[in-house]
Coordinates of C-alpha atoms in Angstrom, one line a residue:
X1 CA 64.5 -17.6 -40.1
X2 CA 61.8 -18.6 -37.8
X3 CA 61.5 -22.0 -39.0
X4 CA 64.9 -22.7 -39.2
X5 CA 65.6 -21.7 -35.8
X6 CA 62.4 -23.8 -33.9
X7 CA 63.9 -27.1 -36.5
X8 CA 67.6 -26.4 -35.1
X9 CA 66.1 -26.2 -31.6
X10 CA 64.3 -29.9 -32.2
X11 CA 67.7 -31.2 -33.4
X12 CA 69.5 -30.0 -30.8
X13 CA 67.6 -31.1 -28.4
X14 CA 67.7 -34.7 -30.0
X15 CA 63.6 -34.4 -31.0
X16 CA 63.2 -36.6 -34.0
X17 CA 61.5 -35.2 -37.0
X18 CA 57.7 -36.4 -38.2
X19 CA 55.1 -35.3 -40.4
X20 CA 51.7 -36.4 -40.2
X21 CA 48.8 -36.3 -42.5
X22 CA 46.8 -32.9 -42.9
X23 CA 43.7 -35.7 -43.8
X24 CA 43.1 -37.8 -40.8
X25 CA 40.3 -40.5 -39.6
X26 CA 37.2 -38.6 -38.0
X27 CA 36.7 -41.8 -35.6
X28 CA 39.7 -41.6 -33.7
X29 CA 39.1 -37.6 -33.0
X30 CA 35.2 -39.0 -31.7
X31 CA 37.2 -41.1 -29.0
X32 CA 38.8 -38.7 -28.1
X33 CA 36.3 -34.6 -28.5
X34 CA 32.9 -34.0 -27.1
X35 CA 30.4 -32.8 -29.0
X36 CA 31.3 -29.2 -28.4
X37 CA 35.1 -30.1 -29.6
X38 CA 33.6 -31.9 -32.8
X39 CA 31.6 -29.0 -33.9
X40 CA 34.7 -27.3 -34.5
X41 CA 37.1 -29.5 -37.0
X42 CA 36.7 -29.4 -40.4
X43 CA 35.2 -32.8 -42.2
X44 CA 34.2 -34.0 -45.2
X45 CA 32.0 -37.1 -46.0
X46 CA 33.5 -39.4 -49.4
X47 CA 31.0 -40.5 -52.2
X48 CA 28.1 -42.4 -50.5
X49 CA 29.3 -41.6 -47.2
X50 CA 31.4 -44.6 -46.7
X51 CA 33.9 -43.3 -44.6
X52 CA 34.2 -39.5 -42.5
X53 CA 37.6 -37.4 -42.9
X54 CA 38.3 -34.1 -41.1
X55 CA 41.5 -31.9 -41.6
X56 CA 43.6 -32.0 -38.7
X57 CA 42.9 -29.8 -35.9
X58 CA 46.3 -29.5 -34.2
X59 CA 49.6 -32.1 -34.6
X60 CA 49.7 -33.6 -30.5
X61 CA 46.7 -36.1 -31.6
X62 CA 48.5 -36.9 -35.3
X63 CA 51.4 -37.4 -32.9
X64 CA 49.4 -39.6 -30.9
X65 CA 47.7 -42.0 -34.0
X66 CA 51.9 -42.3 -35.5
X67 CA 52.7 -43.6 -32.0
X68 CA 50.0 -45.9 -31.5
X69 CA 49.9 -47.1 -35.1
X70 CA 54.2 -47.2 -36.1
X71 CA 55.4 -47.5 -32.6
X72 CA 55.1 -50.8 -31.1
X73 CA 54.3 -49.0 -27.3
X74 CA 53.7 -52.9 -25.7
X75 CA 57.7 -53.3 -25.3
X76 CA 58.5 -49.3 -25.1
X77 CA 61.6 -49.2 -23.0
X78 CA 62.8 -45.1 -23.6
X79 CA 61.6 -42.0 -24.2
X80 CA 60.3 -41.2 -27.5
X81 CA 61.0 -37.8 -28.4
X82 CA 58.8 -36.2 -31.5
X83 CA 59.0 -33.2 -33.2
X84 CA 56.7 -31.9 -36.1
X85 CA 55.5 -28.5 -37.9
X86 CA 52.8 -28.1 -40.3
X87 CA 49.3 -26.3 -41.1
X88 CA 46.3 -27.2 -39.0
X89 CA 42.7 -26.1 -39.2
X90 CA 39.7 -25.0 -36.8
X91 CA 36.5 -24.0 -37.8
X92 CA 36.0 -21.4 -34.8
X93 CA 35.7 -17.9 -34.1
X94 CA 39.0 -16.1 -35.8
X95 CA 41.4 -14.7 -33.3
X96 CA 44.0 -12.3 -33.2
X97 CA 47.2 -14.3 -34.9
X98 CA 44.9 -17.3 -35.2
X99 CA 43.0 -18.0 -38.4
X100 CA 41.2 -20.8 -39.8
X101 CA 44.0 -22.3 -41.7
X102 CA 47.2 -21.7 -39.3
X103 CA 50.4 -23.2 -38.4
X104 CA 51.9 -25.1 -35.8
X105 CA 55.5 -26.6 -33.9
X106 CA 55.0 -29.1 -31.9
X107 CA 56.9 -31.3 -29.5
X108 CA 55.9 -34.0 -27.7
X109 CA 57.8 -36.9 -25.5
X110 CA 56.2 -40.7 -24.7
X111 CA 56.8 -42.6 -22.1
X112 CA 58.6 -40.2 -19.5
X113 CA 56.7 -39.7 -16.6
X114 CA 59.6 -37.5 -14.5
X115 CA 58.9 -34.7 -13.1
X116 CA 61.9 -33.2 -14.2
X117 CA 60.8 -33.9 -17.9
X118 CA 57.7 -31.6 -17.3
X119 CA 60.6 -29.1 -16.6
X120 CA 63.0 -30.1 -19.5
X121 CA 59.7 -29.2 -22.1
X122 CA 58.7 -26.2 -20.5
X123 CA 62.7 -25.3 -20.2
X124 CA 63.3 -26.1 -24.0
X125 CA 60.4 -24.1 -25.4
X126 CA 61.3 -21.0 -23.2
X127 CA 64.5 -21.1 -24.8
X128 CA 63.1 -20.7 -27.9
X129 CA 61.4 -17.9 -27.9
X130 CA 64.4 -16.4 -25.6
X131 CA 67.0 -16.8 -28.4
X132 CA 64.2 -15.7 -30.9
X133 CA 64.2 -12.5 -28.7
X134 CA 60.6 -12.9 -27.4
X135 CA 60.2 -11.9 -24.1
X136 CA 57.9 -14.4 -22.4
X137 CA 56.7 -15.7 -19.1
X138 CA 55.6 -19.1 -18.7
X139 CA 52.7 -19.6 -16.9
X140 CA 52.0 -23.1 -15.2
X141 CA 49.6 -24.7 -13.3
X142 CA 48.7 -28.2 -11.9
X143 CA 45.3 -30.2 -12.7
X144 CA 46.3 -33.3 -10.4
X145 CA 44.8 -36.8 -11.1
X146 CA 41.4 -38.6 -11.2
X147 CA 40.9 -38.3 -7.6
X148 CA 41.4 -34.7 -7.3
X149 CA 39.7 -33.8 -10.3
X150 CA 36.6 -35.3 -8.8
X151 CA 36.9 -33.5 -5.7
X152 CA 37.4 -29.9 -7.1
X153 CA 34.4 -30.9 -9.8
X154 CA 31.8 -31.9 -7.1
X155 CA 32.9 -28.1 -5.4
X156 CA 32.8 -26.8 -8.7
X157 CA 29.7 -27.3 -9.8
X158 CA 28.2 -26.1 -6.5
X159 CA 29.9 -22.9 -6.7
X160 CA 28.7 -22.2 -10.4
X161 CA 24.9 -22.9 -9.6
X162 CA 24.4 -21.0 -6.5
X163 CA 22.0 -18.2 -7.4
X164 CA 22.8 -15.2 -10.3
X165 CA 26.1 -16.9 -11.0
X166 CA 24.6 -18.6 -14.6
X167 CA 23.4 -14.8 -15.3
X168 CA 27.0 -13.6 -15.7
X169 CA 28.2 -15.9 -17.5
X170 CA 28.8 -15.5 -21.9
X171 CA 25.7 -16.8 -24.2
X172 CA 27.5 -19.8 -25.3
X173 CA 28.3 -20.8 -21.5
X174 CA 25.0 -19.8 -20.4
X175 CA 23.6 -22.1 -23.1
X176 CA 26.6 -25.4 -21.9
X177 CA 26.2 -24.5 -18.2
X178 CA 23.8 -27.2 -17.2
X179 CA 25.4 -29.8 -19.8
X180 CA 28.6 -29.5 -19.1
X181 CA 29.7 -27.3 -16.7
X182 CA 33.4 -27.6 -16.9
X183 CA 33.2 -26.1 -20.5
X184 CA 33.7 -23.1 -18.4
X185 CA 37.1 -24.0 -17.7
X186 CA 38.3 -23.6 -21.0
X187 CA 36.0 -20.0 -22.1
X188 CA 38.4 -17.2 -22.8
X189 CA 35.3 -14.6 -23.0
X190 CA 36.1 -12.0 -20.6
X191 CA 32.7 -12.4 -18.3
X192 CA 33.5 -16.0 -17.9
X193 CA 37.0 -15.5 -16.9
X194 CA 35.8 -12.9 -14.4
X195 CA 33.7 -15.5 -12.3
X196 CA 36.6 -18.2 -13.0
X197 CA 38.8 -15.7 -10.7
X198 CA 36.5 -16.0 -7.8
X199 CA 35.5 -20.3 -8.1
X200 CA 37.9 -22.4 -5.4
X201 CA 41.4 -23.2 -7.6
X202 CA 42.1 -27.2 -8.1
X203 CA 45.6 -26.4 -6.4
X204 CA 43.9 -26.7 -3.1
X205 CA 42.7 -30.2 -3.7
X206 CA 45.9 -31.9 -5.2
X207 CA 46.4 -35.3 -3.7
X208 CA 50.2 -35.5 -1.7
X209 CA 51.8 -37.5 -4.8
X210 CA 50.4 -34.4 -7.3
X211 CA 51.5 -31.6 -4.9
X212 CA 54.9 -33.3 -4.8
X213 CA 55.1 -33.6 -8.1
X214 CA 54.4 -30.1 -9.0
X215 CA 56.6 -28.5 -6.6
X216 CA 59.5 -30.8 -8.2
X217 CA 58.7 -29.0 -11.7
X218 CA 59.0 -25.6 -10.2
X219 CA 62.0 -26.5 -8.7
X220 CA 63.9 -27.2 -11.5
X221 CA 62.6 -24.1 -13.3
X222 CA 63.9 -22.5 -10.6
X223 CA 67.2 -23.8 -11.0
X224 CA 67.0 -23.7 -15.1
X225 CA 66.5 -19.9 -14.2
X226 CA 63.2 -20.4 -16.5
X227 CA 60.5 -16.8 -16.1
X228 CA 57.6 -18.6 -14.6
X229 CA 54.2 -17.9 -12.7
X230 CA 52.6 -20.2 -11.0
X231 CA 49.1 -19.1 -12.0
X232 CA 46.1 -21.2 -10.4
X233 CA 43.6 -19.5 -12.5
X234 CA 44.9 -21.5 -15.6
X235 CA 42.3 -24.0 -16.1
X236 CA 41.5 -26.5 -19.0
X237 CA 39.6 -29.4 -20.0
X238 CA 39.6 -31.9 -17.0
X239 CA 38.2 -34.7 -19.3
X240 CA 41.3 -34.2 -20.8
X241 CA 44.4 -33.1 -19.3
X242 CA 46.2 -33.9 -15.8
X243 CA 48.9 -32.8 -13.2
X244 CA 51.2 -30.0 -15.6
X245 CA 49.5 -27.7 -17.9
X246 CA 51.1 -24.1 -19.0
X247 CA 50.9 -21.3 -21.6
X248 CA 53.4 -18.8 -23.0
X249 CA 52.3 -15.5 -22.3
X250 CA 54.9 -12.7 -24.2
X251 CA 55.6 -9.7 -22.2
X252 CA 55.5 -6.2 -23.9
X253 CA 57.5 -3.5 -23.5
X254 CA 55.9 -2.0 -20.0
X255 CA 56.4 -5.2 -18.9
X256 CA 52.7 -6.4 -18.6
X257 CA 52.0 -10.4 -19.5
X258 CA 49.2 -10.5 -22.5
X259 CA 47.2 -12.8 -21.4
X260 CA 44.5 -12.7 -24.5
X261 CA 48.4 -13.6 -26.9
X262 CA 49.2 -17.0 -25.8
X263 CA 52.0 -17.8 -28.4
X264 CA 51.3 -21.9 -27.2
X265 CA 50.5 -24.0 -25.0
X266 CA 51.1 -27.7 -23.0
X267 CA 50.8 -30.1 -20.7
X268 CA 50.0 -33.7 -19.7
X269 CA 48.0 -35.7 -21.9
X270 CA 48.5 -39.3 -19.9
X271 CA 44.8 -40.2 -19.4
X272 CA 43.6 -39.4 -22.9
X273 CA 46.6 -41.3 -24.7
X274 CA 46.7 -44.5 -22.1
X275 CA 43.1 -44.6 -23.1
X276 CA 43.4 -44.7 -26.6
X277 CA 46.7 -46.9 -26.2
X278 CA 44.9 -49.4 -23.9
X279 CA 47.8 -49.5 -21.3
X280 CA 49.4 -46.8 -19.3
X281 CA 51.9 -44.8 -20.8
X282 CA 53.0 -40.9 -20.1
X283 CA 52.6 -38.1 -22.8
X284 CA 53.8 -34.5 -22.7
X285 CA 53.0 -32.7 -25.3
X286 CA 53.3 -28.5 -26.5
X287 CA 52.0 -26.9 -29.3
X288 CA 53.0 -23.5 -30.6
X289 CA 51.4 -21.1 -32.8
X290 CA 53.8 -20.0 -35.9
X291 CA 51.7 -17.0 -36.7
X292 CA 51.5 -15.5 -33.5
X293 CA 55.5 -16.2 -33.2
X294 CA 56.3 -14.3 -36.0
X295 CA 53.8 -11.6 -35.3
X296 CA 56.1 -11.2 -31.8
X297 CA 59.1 -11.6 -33.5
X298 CA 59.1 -8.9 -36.0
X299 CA 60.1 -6.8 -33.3
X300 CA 63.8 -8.2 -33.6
X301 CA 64.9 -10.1 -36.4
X302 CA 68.6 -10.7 -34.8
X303 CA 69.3 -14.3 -34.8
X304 CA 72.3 -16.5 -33.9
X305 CA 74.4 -18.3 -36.4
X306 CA 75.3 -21.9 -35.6
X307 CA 79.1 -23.2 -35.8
X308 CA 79.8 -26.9 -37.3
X309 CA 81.7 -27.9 -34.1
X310 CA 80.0 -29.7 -31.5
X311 CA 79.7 -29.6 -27.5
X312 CA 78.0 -32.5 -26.7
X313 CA 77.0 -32.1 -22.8
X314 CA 76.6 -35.8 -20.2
X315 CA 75.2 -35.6 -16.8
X316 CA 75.2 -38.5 -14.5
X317 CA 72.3 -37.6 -11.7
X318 CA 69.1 -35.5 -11.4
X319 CA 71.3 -32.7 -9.5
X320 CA 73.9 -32.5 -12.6
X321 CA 71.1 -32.7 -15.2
X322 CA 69.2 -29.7 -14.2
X323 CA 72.8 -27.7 -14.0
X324 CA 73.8 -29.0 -17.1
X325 CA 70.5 -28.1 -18.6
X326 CA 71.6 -24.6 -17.7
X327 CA 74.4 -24.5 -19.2
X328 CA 73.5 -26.1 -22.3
X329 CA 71.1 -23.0 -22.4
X330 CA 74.5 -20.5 -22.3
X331 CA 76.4 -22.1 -24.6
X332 CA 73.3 -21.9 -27.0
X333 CA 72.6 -18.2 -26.6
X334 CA 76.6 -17.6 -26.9
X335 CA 76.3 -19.5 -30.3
X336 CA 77.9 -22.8 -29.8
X337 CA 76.5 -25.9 -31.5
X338 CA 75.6 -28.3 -28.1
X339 CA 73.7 -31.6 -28.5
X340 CA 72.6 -33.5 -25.6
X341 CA 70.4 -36.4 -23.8
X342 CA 68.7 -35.4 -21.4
X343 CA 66.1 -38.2 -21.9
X344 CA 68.7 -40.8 -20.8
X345 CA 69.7 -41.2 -17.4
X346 CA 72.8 -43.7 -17.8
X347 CA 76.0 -42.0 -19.0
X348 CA 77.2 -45.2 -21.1
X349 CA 73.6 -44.4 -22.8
X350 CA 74.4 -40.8 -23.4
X351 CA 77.8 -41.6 -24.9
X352 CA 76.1 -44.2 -27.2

């Protein structure tokens, strides 16, 4: 199945296994949403409105409270490498393969700020939906830091108030425009996604370090042999994410991306969880929709059987862990039962 395949993925890929409340703490989402963002969860006030729940809007920000709260991230010396699948909820306009109530997978690594693991995530969830036979593309894009962010912003909202721009924008953006502009960023309605296409793209103001960064990501797709576009139209929240973000866009059977089908999406989430942590620390996170997955999948249910024996794969360098990442890739789709990791640099580590 579906299910078993993503849970065979996390464990081969040495992701361990958590499950997070469906009930969580409506404070910690209001340190973290806007007011736009809050409108949409779920929540429920107990008897004489002593304390404010909500159900659980998507599993990254559960992933973030287990860390903060069971993981002691003051003396956080590796990589911590999560994996978790369960129902979420949004009360938002119902999409296609999206519903109120729907399910997520989701991975998510701490405290690995390589490069190299932007391409390892991106790499790993592209050979998911490969061996589920779901043809995909994988498209990526960079946000850069602080600095850059501000830049692109102060350009930004220039461009979106010179005159009859507002006038073409949806109701719901017309109405946030003056607010908040960069809400814009994030609206899938087809008007606002027109005007999006002719704003300046962040890529052009990415400071050297960001730039270098994201070039190292693509490189190694390149090398992994990942189906990628760079795509500088792919825009989210800036209060939110920075450097990598991407979506999985499935391909039909012309050959054209659907754009308006993302079956997931990730990225960098540094600045939001170093702020709720209180100290820096790197997060990667992806989230995948379950519905949508299965809707893609039904056309081809032909899935791979796993062996007991084990390859276990060991790299000693950045140069052998990209080409062992593509091989551990082959032996999968050939069947073989490989275990790796990647996460660790040192090969006495590995073996351990």
């Amino acid at each position: 199945s579906i299910v078993k395949k993503i849970n065979h993925t996390a464990e081969y890929y040495s992701f361990d296994q958590i499950e997070t409340t469906i009930l969580e703490d409506y404070n910690f989402y209001k340190k973290i949403f806007d007011k736009n963002k809050l409108k949409n969860l779920f929540s429920v006030e107990s008897k004489n409105n002593a304390e404010k729940i909500i159900l659980r809007p998507d599993l990254v920000h559960s992933t973030i409270r287990i860390a903060m709260e069971y993981g002691n991230l003051n003396v956080l010396e590796k990589p911590l490498k999560f994996f978790s699948m369960g129902p979420v909820f949004r009360q938002e306009k119902v999409k296609g393969g999206s519903y109120r109530q729907f399910n997520q997978f989701n991975f998510s690594i701490i405290n690995d700020a390589k490069p190299i693991t932007d391409a390892f995530l991106i790499f790993l969830v592209y050979n998911i939906f490969k061996e589920l036979q779901i043809d995909v593309q994988i498209q990526i894009n960079s946000l850069g830091g602080v600095d850059c962010q501000k830049d692109f912003l102060h350009k930004f909202n220039k461009f979106i108030k010179e005159k009859g721009r507002r006038t073409k924008l949806c109701p719901e953006c017309k109405k946030n425009i003056l607010k908040d502009p960069s809400l814009l960023l994030e609206c899938q309605e087809d008007e606002c996604q027109k005007v999006r296409s002719e704003m300046p793209q962040i890529i052009d103001f990415l400071s050297e370090e960001s730039n270098a960064r994201f070039y190292k990501t693509m490189d190694f797709l390149d090398k992994m042999e990942v189906n990628y576009n760079f795509n500088p139209y792919l825009t989210r929240d800036l209060s939110y994410y920075n450097d990598l973000i991407f979506e999985i866009w499935p391909i039909d059977k012309n050959g054209e991306v659907n754009s308006k089908l993302a079956l997931g999406r990730g990225g960098r989430y540094d600045r939001v969880f170093s702020r709720l942590a209180g100290k820096d620390i790197s997060f990667i996170g992806f989230s995948g929709g379950l519905e949508r997955t299965m809707i893609k999948a039904k056309e081809s249910n032909s899935f791979i059987d796993d062996n007991k024996d084990v390859i276990f794969l060991t790299q000693i360098d950045i140069k052998s862990k990209s080409k062992a990442m593509f091989l551990f890739k082959e032996l999968l789709s050939k069947g073989f039962n490989v275990k790796q990791a990647f996460h660790l640099d040192g090969l006495k580590e590995q073996l351990e």
